[in-house]
Structure formats: C-alpha cells, structure tokens
Tab-separated table of N, CA and C in Angstrom:
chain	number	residue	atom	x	y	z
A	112	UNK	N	0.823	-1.197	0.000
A	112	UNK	CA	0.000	0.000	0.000
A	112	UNK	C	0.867	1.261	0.000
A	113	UNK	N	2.146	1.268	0.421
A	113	UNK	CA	2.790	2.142	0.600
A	113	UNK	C	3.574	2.813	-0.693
A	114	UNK	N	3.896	1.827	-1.482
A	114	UNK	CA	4.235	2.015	-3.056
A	114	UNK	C	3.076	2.322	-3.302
A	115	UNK	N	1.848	1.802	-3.780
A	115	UNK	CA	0.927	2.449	-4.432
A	115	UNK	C	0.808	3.862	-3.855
A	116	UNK	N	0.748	4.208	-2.469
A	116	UNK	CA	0.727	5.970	-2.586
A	116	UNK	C	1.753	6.851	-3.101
A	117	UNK	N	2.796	5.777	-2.454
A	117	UNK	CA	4.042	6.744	-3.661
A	117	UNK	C	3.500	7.122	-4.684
A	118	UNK	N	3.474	5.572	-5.855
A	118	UNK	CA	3.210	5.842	-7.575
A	118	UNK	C	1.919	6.532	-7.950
A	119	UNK	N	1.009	6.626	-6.916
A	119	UNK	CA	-0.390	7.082	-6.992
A	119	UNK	C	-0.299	8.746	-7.093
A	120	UNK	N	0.354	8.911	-5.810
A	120	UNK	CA	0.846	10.456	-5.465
A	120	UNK	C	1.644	11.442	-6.841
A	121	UNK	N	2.711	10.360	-6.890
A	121	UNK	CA	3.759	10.906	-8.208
A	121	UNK	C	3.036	11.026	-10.063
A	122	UNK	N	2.418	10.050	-9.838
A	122	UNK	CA	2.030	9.278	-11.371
A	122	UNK	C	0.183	9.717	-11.410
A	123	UNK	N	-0.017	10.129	-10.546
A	123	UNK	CA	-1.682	9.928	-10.765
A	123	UNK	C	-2.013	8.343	-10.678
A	124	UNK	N	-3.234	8.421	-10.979
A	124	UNK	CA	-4.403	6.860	-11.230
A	124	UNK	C	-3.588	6.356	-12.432
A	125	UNK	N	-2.611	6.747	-13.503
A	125	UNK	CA	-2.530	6.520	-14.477
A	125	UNK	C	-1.085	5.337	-14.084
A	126	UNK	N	-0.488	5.673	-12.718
A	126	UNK	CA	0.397	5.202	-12.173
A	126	UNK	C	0.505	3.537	-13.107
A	127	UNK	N	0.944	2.486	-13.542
A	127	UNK	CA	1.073	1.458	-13.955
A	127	UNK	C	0.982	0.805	-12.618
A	128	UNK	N	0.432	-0.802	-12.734
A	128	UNK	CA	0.771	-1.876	-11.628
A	128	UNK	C	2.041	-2.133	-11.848
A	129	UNK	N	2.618	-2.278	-12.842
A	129	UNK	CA	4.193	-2.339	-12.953
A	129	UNK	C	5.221	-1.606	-11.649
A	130	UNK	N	4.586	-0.532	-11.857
A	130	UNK	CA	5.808	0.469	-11.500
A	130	UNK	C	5.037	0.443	-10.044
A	131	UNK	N	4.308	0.136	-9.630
A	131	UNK	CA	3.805	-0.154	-7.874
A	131	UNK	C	4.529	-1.633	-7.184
A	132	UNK	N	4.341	-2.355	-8.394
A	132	UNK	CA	5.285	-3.675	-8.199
A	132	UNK	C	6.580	-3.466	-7.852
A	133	UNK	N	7.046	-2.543	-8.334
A	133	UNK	CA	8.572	-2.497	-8.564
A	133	UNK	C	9.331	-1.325	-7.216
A	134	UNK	N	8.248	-0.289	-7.226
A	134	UNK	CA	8.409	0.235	-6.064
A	134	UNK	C	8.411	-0.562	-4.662
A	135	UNK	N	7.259	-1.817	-4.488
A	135	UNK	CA	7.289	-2.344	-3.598
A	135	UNK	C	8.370	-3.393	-3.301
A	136	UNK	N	9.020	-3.707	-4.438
A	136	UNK	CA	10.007	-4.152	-4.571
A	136	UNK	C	9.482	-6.181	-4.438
A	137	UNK	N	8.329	-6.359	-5.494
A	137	UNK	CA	7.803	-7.605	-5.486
A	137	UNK	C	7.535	-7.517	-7.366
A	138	UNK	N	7.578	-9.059	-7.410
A	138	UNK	CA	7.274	-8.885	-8.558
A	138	UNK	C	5.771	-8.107	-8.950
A	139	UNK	N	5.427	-8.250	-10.318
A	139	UNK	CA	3.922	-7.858	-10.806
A	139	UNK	C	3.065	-8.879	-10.454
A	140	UNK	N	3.771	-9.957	-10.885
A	140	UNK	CA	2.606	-11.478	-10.601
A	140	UNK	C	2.571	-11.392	-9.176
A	141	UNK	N	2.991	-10.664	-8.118
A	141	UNK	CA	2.913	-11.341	-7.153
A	141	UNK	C	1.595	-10.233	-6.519
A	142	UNK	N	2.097	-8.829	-7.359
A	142	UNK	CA	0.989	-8.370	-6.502
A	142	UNK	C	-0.650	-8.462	-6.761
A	143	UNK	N	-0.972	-8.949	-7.984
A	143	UNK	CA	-1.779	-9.596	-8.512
A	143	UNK	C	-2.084	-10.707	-7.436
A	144	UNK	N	-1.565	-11.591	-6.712
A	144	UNK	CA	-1.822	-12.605	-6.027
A	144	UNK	C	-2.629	-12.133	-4.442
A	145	UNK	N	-2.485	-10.517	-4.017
A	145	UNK	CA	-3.158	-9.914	-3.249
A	145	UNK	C	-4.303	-9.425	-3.640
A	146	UNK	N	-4.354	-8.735	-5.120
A	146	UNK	CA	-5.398	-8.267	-5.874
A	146	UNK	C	-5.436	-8.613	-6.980
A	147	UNK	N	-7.061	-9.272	-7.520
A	147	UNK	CA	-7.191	-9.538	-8.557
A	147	UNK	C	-6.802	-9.068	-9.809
A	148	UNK	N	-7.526	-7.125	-9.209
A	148	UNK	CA	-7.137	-6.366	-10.447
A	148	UNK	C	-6.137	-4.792	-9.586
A	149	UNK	N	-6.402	-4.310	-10.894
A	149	UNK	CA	-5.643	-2.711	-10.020
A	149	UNK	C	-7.139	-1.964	-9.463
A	150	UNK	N	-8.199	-2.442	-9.983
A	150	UNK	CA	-9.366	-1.554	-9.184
A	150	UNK	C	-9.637	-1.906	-8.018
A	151	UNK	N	-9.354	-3.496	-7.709
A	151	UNK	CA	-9.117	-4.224	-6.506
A	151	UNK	C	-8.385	-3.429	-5.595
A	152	UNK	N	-7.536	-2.617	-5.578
A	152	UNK	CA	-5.878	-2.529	-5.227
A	152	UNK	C	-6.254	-0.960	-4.751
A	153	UNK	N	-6.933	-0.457	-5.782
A	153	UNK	CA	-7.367	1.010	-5.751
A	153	UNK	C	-8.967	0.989	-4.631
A	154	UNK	N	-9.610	0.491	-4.456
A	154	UNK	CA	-10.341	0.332	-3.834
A	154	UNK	C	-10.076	0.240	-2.405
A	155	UNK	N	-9.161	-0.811	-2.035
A	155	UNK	CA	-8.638	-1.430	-0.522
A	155	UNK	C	-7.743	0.017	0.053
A	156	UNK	N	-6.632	0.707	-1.348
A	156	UNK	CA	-6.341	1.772	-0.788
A	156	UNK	C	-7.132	2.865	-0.356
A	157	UNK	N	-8.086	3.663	-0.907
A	157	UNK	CA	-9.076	4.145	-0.918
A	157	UNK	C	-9.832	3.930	0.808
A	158	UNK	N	-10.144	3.082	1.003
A	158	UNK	CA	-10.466	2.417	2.258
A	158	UNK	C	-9.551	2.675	3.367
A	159	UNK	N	-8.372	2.169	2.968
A	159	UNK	CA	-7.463	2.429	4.163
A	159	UNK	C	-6.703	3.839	4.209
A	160	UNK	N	-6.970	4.625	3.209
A	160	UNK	CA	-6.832	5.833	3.769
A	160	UNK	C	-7.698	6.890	4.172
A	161	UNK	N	-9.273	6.611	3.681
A	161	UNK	CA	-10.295	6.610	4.539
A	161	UNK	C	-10.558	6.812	5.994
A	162	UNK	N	-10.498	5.233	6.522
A	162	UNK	CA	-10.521	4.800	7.529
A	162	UNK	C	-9.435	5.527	8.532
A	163	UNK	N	-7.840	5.759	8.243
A	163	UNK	CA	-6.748	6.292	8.576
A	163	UNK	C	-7.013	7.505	8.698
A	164	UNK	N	-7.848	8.706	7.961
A	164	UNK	CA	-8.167	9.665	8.125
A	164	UNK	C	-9.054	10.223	9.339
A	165	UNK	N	-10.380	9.399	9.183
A	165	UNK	CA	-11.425	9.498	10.376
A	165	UNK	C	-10.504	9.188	11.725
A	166	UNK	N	-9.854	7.826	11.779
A	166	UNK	CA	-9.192	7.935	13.171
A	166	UNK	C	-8.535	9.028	13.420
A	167	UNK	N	-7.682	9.288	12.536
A	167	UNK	CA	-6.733	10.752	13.235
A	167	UNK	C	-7.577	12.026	13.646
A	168	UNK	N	-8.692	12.033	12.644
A	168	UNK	CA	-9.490	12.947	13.286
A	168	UNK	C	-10.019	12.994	14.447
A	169	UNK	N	-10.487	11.872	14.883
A	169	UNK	CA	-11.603	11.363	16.133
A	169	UNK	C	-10.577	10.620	17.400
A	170	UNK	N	-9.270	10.483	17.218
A	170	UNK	CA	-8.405	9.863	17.871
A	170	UNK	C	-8.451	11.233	19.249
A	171	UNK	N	-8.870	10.264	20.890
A	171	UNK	CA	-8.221	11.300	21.613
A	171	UNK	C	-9.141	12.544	21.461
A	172	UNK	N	-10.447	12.730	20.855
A	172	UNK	CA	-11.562	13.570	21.146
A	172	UNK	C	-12.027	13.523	22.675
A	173	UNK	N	-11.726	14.771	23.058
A	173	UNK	CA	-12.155	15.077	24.139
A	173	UNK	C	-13.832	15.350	24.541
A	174	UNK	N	-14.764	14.144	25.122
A	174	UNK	CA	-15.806	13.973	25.039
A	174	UNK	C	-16.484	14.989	25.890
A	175	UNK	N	-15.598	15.453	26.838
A	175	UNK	CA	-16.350	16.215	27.945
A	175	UNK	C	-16.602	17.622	27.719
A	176	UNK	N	-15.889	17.877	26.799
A	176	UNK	CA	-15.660	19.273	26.139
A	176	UNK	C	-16.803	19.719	25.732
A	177	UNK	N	-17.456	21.297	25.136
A	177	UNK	CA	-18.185	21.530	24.636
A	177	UNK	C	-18.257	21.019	23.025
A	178	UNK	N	-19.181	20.986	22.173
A	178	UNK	CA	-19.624	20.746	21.100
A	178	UNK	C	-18.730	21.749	20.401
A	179	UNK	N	-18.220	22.764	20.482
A	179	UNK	CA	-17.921	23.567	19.403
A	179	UNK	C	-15.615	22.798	19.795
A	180	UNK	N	-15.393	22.461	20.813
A	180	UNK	CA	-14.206	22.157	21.124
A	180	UNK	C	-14.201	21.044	20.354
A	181	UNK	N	-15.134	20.123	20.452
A	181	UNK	CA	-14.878	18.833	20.132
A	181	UNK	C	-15.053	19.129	18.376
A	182	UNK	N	-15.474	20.231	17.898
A	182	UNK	CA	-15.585	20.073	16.083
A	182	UNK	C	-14.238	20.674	16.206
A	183	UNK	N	-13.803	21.481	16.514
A	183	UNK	CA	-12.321	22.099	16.043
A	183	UNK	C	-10.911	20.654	16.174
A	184	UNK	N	-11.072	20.150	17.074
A	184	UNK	CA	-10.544	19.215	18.043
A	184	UNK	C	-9.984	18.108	16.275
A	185	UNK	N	-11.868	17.557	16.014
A	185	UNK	CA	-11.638	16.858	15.193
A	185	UNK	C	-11.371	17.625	13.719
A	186	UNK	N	-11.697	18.967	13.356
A	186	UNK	CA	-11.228	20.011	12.582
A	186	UNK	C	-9.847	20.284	12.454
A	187	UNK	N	-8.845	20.583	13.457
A	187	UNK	CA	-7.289	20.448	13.494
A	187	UNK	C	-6.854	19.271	13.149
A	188	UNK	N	-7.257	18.035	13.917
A	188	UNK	CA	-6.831	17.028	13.587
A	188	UNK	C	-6.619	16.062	11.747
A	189	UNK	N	-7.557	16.693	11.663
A	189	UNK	CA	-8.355	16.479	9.720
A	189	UNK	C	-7.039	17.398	9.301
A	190	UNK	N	-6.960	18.693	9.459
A	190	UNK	CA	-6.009	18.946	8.941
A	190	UNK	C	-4.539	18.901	9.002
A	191	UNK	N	-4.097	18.112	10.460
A	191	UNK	CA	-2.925	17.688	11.202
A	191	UNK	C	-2.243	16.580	9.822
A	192	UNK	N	-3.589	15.421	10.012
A	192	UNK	CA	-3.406	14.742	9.237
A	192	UNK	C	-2.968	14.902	7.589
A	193	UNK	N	-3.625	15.646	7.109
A	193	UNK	CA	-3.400	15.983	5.856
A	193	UNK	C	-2.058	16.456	5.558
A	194	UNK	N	-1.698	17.829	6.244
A	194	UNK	CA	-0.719	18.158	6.042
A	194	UNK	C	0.710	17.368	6.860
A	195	UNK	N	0.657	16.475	7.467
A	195	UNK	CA	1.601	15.765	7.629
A	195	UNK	C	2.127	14.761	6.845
A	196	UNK	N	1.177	14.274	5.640
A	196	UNK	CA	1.197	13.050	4.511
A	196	UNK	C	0.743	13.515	3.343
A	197	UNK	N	1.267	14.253	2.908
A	197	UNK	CA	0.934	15.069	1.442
A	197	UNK	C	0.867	13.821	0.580
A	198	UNK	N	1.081	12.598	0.441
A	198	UNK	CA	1.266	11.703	-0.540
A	198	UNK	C	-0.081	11.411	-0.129
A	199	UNK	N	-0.197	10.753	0.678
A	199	UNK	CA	-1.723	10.258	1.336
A	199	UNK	C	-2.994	11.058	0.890
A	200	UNK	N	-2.950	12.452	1.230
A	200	UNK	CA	-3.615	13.518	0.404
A	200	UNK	C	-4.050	13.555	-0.622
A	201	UNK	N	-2.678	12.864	-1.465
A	201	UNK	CA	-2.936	13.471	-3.178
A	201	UNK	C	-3.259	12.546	-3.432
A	202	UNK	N	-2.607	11.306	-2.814
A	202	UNK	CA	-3.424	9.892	-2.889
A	202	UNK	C	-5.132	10.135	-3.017
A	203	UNK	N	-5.260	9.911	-2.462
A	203	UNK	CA	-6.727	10.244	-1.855
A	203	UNK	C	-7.797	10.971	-2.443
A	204	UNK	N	-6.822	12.468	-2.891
A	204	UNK	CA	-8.012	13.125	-3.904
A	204	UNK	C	-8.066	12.296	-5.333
A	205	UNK	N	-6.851	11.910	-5.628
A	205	UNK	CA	-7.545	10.840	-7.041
A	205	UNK	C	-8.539	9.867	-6.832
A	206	UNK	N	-8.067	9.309	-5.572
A	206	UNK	CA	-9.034	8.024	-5.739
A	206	UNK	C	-9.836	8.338	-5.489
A	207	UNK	N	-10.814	9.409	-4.822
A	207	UNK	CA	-12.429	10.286	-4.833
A	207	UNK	C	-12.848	10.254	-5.637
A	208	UNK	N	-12.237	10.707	-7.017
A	208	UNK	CA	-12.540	10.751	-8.309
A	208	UNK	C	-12.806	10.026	-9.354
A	209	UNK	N	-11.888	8.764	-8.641
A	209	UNK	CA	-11.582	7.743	-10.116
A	209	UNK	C	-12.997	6.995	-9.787
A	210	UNK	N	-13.444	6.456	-11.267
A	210	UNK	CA	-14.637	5.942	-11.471
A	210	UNK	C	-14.002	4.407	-11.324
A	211	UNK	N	-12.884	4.046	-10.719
A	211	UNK	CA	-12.975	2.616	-10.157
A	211	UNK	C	-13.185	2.391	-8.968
A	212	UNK	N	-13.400	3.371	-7.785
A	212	UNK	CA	-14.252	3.071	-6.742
A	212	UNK	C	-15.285	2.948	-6.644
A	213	UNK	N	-16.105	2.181	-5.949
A	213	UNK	CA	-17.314	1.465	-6.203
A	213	UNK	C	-17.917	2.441	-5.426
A	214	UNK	N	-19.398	2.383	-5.405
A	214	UNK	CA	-20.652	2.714	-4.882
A	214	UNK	C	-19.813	2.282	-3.246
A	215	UNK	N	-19.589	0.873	-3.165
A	215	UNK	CA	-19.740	-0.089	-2.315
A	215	UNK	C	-18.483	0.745	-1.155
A	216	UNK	N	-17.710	1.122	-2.347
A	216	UNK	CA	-16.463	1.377	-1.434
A	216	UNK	C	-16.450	2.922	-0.607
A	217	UNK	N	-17.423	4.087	-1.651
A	217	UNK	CA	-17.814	5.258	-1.347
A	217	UNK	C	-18.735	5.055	-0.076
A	218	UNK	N	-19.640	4.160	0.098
A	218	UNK	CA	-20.683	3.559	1.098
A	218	UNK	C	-19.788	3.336	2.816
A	219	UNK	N	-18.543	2.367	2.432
A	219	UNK	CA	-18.538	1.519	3.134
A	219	UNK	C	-16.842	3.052	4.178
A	220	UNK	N	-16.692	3.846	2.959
A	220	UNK	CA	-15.626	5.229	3.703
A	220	UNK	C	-16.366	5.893	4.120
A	221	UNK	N	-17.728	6.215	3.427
A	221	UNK	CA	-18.906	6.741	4.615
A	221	UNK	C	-19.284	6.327	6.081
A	222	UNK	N	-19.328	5.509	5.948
A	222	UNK	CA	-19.319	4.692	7.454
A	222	UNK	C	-18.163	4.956	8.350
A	223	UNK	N	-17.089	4.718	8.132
A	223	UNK	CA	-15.717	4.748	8.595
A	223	UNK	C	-15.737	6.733	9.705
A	224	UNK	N	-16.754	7.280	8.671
A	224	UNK	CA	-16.884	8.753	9.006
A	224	UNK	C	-18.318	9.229	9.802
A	225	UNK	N	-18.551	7.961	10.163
A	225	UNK	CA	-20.291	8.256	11.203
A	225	UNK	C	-20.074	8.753	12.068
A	226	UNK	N	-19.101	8.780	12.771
A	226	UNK	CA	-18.536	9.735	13.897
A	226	UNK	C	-18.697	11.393	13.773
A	227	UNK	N	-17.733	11.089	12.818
A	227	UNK	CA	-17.643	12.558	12.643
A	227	UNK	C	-18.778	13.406	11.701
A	228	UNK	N	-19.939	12.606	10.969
A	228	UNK	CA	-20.904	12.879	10.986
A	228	UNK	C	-21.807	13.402	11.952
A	229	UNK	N	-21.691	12.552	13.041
A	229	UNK	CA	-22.393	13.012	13.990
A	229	UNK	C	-21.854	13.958	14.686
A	230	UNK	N	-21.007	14.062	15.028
A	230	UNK	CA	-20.155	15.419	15.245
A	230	UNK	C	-21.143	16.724	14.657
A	231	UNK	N	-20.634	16.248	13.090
A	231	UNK	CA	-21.482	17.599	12.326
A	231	UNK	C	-22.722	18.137	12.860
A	232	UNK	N	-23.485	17.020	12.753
A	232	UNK	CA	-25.224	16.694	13.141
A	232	UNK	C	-25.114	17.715	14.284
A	233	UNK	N	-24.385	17.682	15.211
A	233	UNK	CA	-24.433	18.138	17.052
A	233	UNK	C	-24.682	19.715	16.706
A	234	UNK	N	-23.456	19.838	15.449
A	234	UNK	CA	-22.866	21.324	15.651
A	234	UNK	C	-23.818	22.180	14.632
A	235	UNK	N	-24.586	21.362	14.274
A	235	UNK	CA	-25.813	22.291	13.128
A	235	UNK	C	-26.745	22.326	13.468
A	236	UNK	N	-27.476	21.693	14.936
A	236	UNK	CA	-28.194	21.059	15.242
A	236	UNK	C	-29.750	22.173	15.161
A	237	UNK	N	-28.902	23.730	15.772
A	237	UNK	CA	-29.616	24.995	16.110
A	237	UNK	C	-29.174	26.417	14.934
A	238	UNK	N	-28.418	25.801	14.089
A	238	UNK	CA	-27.730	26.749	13.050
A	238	UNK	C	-28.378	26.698	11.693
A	239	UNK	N	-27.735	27.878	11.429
A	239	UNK	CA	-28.525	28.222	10.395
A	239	UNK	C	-28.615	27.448	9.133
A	240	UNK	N	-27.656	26.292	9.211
A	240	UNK	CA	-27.320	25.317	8.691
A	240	UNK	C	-28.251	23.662	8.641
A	241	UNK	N	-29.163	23.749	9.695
A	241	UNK	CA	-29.678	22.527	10.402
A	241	UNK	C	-30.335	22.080	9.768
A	242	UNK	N	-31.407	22.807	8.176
A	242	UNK	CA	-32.087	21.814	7.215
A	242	UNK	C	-31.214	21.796	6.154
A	243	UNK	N	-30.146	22.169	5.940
A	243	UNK	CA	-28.984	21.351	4.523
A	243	UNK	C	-28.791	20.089	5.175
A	244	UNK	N	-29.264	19.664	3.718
A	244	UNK	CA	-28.868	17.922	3.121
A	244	UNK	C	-26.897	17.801	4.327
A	245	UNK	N	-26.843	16.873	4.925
A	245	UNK	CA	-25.583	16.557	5.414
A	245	UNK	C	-24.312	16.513	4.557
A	246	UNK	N	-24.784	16.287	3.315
A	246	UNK	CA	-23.588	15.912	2.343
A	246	UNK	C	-23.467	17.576	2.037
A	247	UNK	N	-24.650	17.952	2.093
A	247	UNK	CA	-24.234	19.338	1.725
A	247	UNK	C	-23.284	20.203	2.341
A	248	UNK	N	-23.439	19.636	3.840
A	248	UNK	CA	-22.317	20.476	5.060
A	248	UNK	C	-20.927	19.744	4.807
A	249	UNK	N	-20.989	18.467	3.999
A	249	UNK	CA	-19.794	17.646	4.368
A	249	UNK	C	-18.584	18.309	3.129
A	250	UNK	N	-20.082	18.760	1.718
A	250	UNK	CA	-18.867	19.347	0.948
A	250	UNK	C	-18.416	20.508	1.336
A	251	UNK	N	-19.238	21.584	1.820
A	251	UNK	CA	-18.548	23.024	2.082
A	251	UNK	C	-17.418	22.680	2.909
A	252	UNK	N	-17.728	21.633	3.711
A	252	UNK	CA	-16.391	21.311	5.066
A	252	UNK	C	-15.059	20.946	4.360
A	253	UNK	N	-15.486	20.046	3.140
A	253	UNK	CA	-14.624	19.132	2.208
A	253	UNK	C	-13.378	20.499	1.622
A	254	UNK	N	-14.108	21.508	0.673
A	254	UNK	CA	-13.732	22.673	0.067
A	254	UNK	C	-13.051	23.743	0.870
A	255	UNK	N	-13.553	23.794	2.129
A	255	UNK	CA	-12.982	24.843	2.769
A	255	UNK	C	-11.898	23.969	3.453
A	256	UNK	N	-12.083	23.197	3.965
A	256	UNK	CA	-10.332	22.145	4.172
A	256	UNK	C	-9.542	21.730	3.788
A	257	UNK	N	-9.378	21.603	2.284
A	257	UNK	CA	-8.730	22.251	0.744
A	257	UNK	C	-7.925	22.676	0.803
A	258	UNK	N	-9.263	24.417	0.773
A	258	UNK	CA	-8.122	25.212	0.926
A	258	UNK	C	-7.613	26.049	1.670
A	259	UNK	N	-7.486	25.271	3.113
A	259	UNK	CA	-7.319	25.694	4.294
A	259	UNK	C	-5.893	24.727	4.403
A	260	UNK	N	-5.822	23.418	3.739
A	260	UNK	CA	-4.309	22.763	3.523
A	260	UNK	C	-3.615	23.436	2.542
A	261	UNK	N	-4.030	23.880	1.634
A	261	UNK	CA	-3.454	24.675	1.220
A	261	UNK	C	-2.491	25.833	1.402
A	262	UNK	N	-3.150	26.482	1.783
A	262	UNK	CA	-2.824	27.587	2.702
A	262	UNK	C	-1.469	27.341	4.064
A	263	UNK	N	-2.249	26.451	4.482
A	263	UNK	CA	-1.566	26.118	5.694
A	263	UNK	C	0.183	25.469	4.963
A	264	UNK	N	-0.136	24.866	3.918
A	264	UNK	CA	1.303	24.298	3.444
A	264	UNK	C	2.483	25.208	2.560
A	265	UNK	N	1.962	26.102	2.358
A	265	UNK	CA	2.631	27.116	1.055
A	265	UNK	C	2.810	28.479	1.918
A	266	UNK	N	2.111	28.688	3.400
A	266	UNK	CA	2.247	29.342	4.123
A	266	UNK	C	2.544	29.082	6.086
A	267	UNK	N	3.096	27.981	5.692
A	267	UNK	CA	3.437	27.162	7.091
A	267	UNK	C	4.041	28.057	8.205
A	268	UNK	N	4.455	29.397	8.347
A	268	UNK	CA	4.607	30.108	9.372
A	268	UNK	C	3.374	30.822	9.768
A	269	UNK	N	2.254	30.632	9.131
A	269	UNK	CA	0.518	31.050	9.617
A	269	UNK	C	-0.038	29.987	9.545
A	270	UNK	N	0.241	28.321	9.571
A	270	UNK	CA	-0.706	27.648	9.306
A	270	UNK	C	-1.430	27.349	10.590
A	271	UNK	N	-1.765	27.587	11.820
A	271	UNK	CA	-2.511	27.813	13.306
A	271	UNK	C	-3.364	28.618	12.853
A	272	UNK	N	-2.662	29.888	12.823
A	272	UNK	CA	-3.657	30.880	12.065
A	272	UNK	C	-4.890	30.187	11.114
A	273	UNK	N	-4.247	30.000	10.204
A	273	UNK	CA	-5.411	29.450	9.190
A	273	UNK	C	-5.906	28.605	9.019
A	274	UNK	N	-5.536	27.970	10.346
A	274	UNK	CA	-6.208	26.533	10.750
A	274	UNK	C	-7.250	27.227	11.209
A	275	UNK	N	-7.369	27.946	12.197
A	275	UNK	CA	-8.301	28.301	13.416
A	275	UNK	C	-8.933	29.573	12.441
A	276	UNK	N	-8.556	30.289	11.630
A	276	UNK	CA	-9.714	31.083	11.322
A	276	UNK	C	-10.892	30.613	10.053
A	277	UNK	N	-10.084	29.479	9.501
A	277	UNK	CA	-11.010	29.351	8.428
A	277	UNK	C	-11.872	27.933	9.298
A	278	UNK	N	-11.647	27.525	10.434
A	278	UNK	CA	-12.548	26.840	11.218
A	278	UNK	C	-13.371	27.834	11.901
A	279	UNK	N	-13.486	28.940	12.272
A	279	UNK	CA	-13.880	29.790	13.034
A	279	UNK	C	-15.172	29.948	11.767
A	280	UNK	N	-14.569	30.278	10.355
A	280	UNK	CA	-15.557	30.829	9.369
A	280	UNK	C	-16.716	29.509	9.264
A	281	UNK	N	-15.937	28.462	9.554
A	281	UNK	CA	-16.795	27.207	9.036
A	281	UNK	C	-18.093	26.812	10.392
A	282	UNK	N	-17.437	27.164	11.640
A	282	UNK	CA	-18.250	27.490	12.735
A	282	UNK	C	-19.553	28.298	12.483
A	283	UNK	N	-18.711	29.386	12.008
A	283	UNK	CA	-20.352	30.760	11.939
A	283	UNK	C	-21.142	30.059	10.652
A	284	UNK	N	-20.853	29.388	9.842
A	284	UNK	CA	-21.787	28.939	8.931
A	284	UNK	C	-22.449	28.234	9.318
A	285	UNK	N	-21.929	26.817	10.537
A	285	UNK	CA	-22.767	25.786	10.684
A	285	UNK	C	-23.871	26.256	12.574
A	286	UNK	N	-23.157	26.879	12.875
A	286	UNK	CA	-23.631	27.050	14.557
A	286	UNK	C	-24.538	27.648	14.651
C-alpha cells in the first residue's frame, strides 16, 4: 500500500501496476496474487486511507468538552493529518474521483466517518445550517479544508492561524 501511494501520489491513477510492483520491490505477478485487479488494489487503498483519516481525526476527542471544542478538536486534527502526509492527500483526492471506486467502497468510507458525521449533526443542530442535506455540510467542510491545507502548506509560518480562522468561518456557517 505504501508504493501504491508513492506511484499514486507521483504518477496519478494513471500510475502502472508495474511500477507499484517495482516500487514495492515484489514482482507484478505477485501483486496480482493480493489483488485480482488494479481496481481491486485502488479500492482497498481508498479504504485504508479513509478509515486512517477518520481515526486521526476522532483519535483522543475530548468527550467532555463543549460541542464547538470537540468540532475544532476533530477540525485540526483532519487537517494535522493531511498536512503531515501530502502523498496520502494526493493519494486520496484521485481516488475520490476515479470511477474505479465502487458505490460499495464510497458507502462503506462513509461509514468509517459516522462519527464525525455526527459530530457535524451536534454542531448544526440549532444553526442556520440545520435543514442542509448533510452531504451538503460535508462538501462546504470538504472545500474549505482544501483550501485551508493549502494555505496552511505554502504558508506554514501562519498555518494555526489558518487553521483556526477558516474553522472559526466554518463554525459561523454551521452554529
């Protein structure tokens, strides 16, 4: 998995199984013997960086805290994560995209994120936000954490700063 984010990161989706083979330093036939296909391969990654994401977010949430501590909490953390694994990242935004993730697999990284769904749910509960569709809060959250890594990476002596104010903006939208 770790070659594929390399070649994924470097190469795009267009990355070859070859050159993931070779990074991993196994043959091609062999990695075929873990996955049928490369959508196989792209899928399981997809998943496990998913799954890897929500924990870092929700890892060590302080339950006792108020509702608006505990969204920033898991808000820093989302972006802790990101900007600490830029490969993982770029990983990640391809495979959102690529039309070889399944329904099944989009379904099953949804889940992985019920937590922090509900999180959301808490923090919109009385805001002006509280009848948008959830997916609807999940993309503005999606877009503004973007380009709030953004920011934070190309300007890393303000990235606190622009951690905490463009969470602050994302606050007054949803609270």
């Amino acid at each position: 998995m770790s070659a594929a984010i390399r070649i994924i990161a470097a190469q795009g989706l267009g990355g070859a199984t070859a050159a993931i083979a070779k990074e991993a330093g196994v043959s091609n036939g062999s990695l075929f013997t873990y996955f049928e296909t490369k959508a196989d391969l792209l899928n399981q990654l997809y998943l496990e960086l998913k799954a890897e994401m929500a924990t870092a977010a929700l890892d060590g949430l302080p339950k006792e805290s108020d509702i608006r501590q505990q969204a920033f909490y898991m808000w820093s953390h989302l972006l802790r994560w990101a900007t600490s694994y830029p490969e993982k990242r770029r990983t990640l935004a391809h495979l959102y995209v690529s039309d070889d993730i399944t329904p099944e697999s989009h379904q099953a990284a949804s889940r992985a994120f019920t937590n922090i769904s509900e999180l959301l749910e808490r923090s919109r509960e009385n805001g002006p936000m509280r009848d948008a569709p959830l997916e609807f809060i999940v993309a503005l959250m999606s877009a503004l954490i973007d380009t709030t890594i953004n920011f934070m990476i190309h300007d890393s002596a303000n990235a606190d700063k622009h951690c905490m104010d463009a969470f602050d903006a994302f606050w007054r939208m949803i609270a």
